[in-house]
Coordinates of C-alpha atoms and ligand atoms in Angstrom, one line a residue:
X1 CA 0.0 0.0 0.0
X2 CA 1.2 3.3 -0.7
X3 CA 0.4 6.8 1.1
X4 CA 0.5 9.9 -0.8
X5 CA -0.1 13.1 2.0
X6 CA -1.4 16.5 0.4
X7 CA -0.9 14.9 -3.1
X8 CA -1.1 16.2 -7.0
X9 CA -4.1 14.2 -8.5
X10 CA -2.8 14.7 -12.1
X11 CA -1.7 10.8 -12.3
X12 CA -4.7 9.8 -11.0
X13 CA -7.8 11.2 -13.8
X14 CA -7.5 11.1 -17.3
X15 CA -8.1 14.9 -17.9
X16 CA -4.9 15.0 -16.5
X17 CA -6.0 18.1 -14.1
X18 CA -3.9 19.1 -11.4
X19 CA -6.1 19.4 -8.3
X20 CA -5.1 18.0 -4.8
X21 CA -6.5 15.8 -2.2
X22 CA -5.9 15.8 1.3
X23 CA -4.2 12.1 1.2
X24 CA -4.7 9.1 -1.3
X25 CA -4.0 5.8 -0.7
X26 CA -3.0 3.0 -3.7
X27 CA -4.6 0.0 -1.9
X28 CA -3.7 -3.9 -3.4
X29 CA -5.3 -6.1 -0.8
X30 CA -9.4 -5.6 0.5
X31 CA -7.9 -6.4 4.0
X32 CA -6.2 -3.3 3.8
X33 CA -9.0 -1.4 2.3
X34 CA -10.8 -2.9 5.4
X35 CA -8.6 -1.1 8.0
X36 CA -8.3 2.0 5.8
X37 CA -12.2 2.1 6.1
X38 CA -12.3 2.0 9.4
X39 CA -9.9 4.1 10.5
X40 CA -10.7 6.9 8.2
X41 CA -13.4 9.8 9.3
X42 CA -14.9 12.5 6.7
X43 CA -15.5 12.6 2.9
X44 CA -13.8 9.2 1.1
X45 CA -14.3 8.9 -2.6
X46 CA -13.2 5.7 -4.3
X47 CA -11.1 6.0 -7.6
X48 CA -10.4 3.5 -10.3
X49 CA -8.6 4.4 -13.4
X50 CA -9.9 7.7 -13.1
X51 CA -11.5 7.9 -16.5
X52 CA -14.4 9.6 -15.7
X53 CA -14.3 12.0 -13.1
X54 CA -14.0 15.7 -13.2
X55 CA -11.7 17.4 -9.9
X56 CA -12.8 20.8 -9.8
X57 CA -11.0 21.9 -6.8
X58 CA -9.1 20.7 -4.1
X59 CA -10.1 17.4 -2.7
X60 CA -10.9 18.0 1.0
X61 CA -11.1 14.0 2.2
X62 CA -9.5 10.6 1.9
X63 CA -9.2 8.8 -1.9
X64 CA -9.0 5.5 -2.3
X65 CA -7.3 4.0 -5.4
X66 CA -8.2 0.5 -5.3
X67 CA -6.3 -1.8 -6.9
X68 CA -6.4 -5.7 -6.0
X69 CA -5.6 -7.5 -8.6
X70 CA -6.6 -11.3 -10.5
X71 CA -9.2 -13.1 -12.5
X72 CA -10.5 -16.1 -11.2
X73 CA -13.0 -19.1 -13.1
X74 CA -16.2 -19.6 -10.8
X75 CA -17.3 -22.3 -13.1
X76 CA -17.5 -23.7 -16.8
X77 CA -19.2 -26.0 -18.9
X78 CA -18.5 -26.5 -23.0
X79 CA -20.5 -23.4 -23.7
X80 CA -20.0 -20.7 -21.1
X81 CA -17.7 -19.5 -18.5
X82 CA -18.5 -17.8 -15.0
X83 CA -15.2 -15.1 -14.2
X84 CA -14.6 -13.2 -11.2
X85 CA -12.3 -10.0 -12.0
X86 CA -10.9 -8.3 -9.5
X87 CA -11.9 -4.3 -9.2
X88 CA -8.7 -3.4 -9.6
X89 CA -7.9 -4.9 -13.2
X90 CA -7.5 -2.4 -16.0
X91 CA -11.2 -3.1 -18.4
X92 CA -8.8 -3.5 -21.1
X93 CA -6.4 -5.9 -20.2
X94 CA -9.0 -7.9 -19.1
X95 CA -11.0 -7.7 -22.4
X96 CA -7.8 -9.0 -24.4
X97 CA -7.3 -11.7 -21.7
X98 CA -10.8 -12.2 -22.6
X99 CA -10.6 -12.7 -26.7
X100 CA -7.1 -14.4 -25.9
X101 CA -9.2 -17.1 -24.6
X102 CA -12.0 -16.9 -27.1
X103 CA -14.4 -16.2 -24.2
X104 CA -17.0 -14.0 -25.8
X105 CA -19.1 -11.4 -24.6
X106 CA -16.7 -8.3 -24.0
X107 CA -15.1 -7.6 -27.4
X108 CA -17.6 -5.0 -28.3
X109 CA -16.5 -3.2 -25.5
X110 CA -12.3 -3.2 -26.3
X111 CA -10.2 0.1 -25.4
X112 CA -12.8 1.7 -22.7
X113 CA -10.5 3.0 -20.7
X114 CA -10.7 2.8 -16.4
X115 CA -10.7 -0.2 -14.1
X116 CA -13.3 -3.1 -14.0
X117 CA -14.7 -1.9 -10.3
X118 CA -16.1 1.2 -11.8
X119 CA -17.4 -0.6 -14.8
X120 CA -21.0 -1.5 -13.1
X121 CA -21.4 1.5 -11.7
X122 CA -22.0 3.7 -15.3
X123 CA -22.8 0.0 -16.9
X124 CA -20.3 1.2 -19.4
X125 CA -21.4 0.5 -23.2
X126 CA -20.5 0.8 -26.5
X127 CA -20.9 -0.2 -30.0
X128 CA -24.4 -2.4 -29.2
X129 CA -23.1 -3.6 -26.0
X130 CA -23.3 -2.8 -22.6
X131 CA -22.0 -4.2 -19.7
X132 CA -25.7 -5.5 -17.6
X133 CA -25.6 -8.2 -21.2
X134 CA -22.9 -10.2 -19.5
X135 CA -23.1 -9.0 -15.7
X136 CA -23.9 -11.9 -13.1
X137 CA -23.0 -10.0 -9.9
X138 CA -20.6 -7.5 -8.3
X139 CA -19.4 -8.1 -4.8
X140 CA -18.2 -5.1 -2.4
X141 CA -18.2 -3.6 1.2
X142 CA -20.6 -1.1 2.2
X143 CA -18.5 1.8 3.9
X144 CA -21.1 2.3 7.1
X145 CA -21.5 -1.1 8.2
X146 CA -18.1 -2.6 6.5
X147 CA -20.2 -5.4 5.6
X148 CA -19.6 -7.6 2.8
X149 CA -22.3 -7.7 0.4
X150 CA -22.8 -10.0 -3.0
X151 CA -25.2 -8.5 -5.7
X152 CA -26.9 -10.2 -8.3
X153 CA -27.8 -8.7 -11.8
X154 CA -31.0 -7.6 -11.3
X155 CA -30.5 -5.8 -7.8
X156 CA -28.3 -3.4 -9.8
X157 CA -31.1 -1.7 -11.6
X158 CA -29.2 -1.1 -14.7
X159 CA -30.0 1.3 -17.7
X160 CA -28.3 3.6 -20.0
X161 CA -25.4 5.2 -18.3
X162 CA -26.5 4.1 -14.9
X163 CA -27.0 1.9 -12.1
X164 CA -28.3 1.5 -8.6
X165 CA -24.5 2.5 -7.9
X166 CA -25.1 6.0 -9.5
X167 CA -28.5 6.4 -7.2
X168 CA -29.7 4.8 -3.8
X169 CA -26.1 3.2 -3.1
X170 CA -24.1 6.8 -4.5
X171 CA -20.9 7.0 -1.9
X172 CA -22.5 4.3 0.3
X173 CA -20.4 1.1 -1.3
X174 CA -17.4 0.0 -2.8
X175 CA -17.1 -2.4 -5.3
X176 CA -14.5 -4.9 -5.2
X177 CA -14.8 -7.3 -7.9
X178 CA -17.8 -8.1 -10.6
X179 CA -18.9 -11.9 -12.0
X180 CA -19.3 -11.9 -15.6
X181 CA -20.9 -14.5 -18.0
X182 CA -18.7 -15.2 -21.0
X183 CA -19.3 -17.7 -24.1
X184 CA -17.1 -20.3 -24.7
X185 CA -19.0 -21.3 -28.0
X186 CA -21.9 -20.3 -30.0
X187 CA -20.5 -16.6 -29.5
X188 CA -22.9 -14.1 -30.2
X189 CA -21.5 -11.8 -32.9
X190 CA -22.5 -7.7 -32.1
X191 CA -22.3 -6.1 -35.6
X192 CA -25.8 -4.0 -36.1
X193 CA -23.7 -0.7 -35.2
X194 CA -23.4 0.7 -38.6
X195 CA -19.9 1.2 -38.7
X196 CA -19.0 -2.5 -37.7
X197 CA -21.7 -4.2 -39.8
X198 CA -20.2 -1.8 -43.1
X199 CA -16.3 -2.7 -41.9
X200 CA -16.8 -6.1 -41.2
X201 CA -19.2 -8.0 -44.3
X202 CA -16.5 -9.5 -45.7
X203 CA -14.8 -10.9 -42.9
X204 CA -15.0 -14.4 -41.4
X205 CA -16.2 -13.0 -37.6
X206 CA -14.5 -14.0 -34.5
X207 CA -13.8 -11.9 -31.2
X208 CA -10.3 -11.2 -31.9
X209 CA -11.9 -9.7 -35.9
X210 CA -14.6 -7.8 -33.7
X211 CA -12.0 -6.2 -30.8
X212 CA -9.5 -5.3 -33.4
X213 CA -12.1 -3.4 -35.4
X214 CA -13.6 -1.9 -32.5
X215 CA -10.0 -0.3 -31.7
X216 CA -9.8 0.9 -35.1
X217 CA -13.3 2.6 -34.7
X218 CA -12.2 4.0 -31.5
X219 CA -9.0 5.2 -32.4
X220 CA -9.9 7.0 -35.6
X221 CA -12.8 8.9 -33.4
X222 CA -11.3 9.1 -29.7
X223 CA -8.2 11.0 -28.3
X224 CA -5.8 8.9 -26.0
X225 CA -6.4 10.6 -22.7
X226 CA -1.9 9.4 -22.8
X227 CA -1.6 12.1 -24.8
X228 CA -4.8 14.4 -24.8
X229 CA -7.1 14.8 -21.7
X230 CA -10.3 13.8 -22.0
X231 CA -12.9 11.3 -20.1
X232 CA -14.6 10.1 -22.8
X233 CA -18.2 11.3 -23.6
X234 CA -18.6 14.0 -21.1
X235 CA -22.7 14.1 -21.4
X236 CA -25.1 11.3 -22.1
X237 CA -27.6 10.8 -25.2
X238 CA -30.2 12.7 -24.2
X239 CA -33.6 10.8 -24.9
X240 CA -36.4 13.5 -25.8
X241 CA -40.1 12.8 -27.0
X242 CA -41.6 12.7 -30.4
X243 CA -43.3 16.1 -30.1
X244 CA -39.7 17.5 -29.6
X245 CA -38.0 15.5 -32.1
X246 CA -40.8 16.2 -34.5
X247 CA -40.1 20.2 -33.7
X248 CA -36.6 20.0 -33.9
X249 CA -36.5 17.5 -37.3
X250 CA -38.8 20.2 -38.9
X251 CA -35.9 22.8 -38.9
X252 CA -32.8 20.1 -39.1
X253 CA -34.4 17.7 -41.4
X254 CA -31.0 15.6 -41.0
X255 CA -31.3 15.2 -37.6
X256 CA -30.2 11.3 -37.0
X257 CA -32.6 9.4 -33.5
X258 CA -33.0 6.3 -32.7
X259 CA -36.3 4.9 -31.4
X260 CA -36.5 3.4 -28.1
X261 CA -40.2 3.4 -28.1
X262 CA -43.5 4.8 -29.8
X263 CA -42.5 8.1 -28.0
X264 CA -38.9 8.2 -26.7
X265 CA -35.7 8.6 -28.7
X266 CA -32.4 9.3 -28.4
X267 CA -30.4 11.4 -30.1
X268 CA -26.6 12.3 -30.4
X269 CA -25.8 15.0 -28.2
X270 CA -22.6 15.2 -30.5
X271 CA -24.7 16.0 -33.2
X272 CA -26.1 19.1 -30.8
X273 CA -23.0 20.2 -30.1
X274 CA -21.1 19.8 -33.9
X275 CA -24.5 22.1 -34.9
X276 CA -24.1 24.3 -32.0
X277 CA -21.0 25.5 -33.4
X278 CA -18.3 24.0 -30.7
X279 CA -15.9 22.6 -32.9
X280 CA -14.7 25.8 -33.5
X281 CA -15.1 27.2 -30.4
X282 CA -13.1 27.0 -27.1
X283 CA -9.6 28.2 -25.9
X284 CA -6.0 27.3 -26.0
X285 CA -6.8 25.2 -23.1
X286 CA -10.2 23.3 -23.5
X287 CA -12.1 22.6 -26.2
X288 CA -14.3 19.3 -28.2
X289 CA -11.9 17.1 -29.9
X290 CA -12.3 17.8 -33.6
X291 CA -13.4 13.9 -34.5
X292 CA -15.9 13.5 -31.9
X293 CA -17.2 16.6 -30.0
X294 CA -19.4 15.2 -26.9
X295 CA -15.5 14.6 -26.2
X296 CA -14.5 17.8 -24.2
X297 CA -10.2 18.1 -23.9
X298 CA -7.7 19.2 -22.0
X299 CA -5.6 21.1 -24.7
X300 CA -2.7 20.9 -22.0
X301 CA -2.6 22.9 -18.9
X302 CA -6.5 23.4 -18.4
X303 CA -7.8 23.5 -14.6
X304 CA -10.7 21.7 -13.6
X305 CA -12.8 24.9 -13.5
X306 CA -11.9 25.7 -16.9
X307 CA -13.3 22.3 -18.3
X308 CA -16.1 22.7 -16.0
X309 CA -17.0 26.3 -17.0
X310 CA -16.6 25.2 -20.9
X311 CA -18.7 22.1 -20.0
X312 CA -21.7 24.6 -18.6
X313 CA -21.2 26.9 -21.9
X314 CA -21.8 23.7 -24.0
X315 CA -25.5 22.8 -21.7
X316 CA -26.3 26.5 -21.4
X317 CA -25.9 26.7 -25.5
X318 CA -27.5 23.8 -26.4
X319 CA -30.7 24.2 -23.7
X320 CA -31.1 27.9 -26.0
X321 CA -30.9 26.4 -29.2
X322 CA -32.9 23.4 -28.8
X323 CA -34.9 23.0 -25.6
X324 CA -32.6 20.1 -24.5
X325 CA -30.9 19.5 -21.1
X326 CA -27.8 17.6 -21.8
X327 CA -26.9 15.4 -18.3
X328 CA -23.3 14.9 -17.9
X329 CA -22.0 11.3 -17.7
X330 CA -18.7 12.2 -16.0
X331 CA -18.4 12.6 -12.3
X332 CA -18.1 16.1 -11.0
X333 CA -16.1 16.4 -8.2
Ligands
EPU1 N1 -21.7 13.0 -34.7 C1 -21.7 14.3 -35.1 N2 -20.5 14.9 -35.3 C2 -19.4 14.3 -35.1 C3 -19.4 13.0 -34.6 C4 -20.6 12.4 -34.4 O1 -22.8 14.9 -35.4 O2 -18.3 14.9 -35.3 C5 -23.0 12.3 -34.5 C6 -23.3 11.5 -35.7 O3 -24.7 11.6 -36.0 C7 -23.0 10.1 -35.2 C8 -23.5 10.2 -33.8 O4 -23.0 11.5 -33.4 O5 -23.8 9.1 -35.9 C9 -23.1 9.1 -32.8 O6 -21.6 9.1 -32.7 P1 -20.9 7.8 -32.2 O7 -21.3 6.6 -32.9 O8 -19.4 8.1 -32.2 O9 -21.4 7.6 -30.7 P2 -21.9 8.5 -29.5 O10 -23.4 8.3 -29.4 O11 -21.4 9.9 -29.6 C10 -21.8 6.6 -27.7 C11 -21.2 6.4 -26.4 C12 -19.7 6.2 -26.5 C13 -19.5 4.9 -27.4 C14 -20.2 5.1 -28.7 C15 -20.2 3.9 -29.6 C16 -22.6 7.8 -24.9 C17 -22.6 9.0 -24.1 N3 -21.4 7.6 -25.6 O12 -21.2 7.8 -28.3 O13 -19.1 5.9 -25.2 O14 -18.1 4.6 -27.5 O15 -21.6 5.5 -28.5 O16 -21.1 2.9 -29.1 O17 -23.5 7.0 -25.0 C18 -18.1 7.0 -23.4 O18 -19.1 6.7 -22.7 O19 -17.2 7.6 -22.8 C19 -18.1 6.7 -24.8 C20 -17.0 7.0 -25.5

């Protein structure tokens, strides 16, 4: 375990921001995450890979970078395997572990970056796959009690961008490791996003041709966070009814939604903020990344404030123009 007092955040969140937190401690084993728990009094905030949280100021508690490590197999039978990763894995490694092994289920979601303990808690998606399509159970301690606590799929109350984690149980657990359901057989190929089904029609499919193509996507349309700061898509798809898309379709005729049901649909908040005018806006030190622009970036020095000041231009602007509340998917701190 390591102990950093009145410590620089900057290698711990992916908009590389320079904020500071009272003390964080790299924790490898849950006993010692017991003890810290224990111990600790006032505001604690648990940290994975730090890939989609926001420091706005100084941090004025305890953080907890968990980091326990290992995969273990539950159980198997010719068709399917039950894994238990540990919270502390990197998503990614894990997912090329996964298509190593030709266990299927996870290729769809290659290169997200951050840490399979915070994984649940957004039920992290992409390209026609989220993460509640393979989830079993996540296990974890809750931080008033320190009690240990198992919890099946459905208890998690999963949806778009969110989870029971995000809601009743916000700051009140921490997750320590999640069960997942892979294939071992019969895989069941993901192509209906349009850019994978268009890539991929003349290719023989497997999970290694899916993950590698899913990287390409990803890295022709998303900055590195190595290299650029960024956490991803900083708002959700906002979902809207079909009065509103019918008002907003009759002056942007190529308006692109997809239907959820007879009256909801979701629409690309990128698409809000490309129209709105933000790829060219911004300043030396924030701005949308030029391929995908519900990506906000940390041009290179940029505080915390700054992003978060851009981030409020981009709701403020887009709540004039169309009548839309964007929500923002990344953590605020
Ligand atoms: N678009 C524009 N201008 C652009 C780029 C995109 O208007 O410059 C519009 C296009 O209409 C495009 C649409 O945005 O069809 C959707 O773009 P994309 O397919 O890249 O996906 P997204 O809806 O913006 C979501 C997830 C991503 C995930 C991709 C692929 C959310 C908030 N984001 O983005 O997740 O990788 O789909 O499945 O749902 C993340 O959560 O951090 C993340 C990157």
């Amino acid at each position: 375990m390591k102990i950093n007092k009145e410590a620089s955040l900057k290698k711990f969140n992916t908009f590389n921001v320079s904020e500071t937190a009272n003390c964080i401690y790299e924790v490898e084993e849950i006993i010692q995450l017991k003890k810290i728990l224990s111990d600790i009094k006032g505001q604690i905030l648990i940290l994975g890979g730090g890939s989609n949280v926001l420091f706005t100021k100084r941090f004025e508690g305890t953080i907890i970078n968990l980091r326990n490590k290992g995969i273990n197999v539950i159980r198997e039978n010719k068709d399917s395997i039950l894994v238990e990763v540990c919270a502390g894995e990197n998503w990614n490694d894990f997912v090329i572990w996964a298509v190593e092994n030709n266990y299927g289920g996870v290729e769809n979601l290659s290169l997200i970056p951050g840490n399979v303990g915070a994984a649940p808690i957004q039920n992290i998606g992409a390209y026609g796959v989220e993460l509640k399509d393979i989830f079993y159970s996540c296990s974890g301690i809750r931080l008033n009690s320190l009690e240990e606590f198992e919890m099946k799929k459905s208890e998690c109350k999963f949806s778009y961008r969110n989870s029971i984690f995000k809601t009743e149980l916000k700051d009140k657990v921490v997750i320590t490791s999640i069960k997942l359901n892979l294939t071992k057989s019969n895989h069941h190929f993901k192509i209906a996003y349009k850019e994978l089904k268009e890539n991929l029609s003349n290719f023989e499919l497997s999970l290694k041709v899916i993950s590698d193509e899913v990287i390409k996507i990803r890295q022709s349309k998303l900055p590195d966070h190595k290299s650029i700061g960024n956490c991803g898509s900083f708002f959700k798809n906002p979902i809207i009814n079909l009065s509103k898309l019918k008002k907003i379709k009759a002056e942007y005729p190529d308006l692109p939604s997809f239907k959820i049901d007879s009256n909801k649909y979701k629409i690309p908040a990128a698409w809000l903020i490309e129209k709105s005018g933000f790829k060219e806006k911004g300043s030396k030190n924030v701005g949308v990344y030029e391929n995908q622009p519900l990506v906000i970036i940390n041009r290179g020095s940029a505080s915390g404030k700054e992003i978060l000041d851009f981030a409020n231009e981009i709701k403020y602007t887009i709540h004039n123009n169309f009548n839309i509340q964007l929500e923002e998917e990344v953590l605020i701190i």
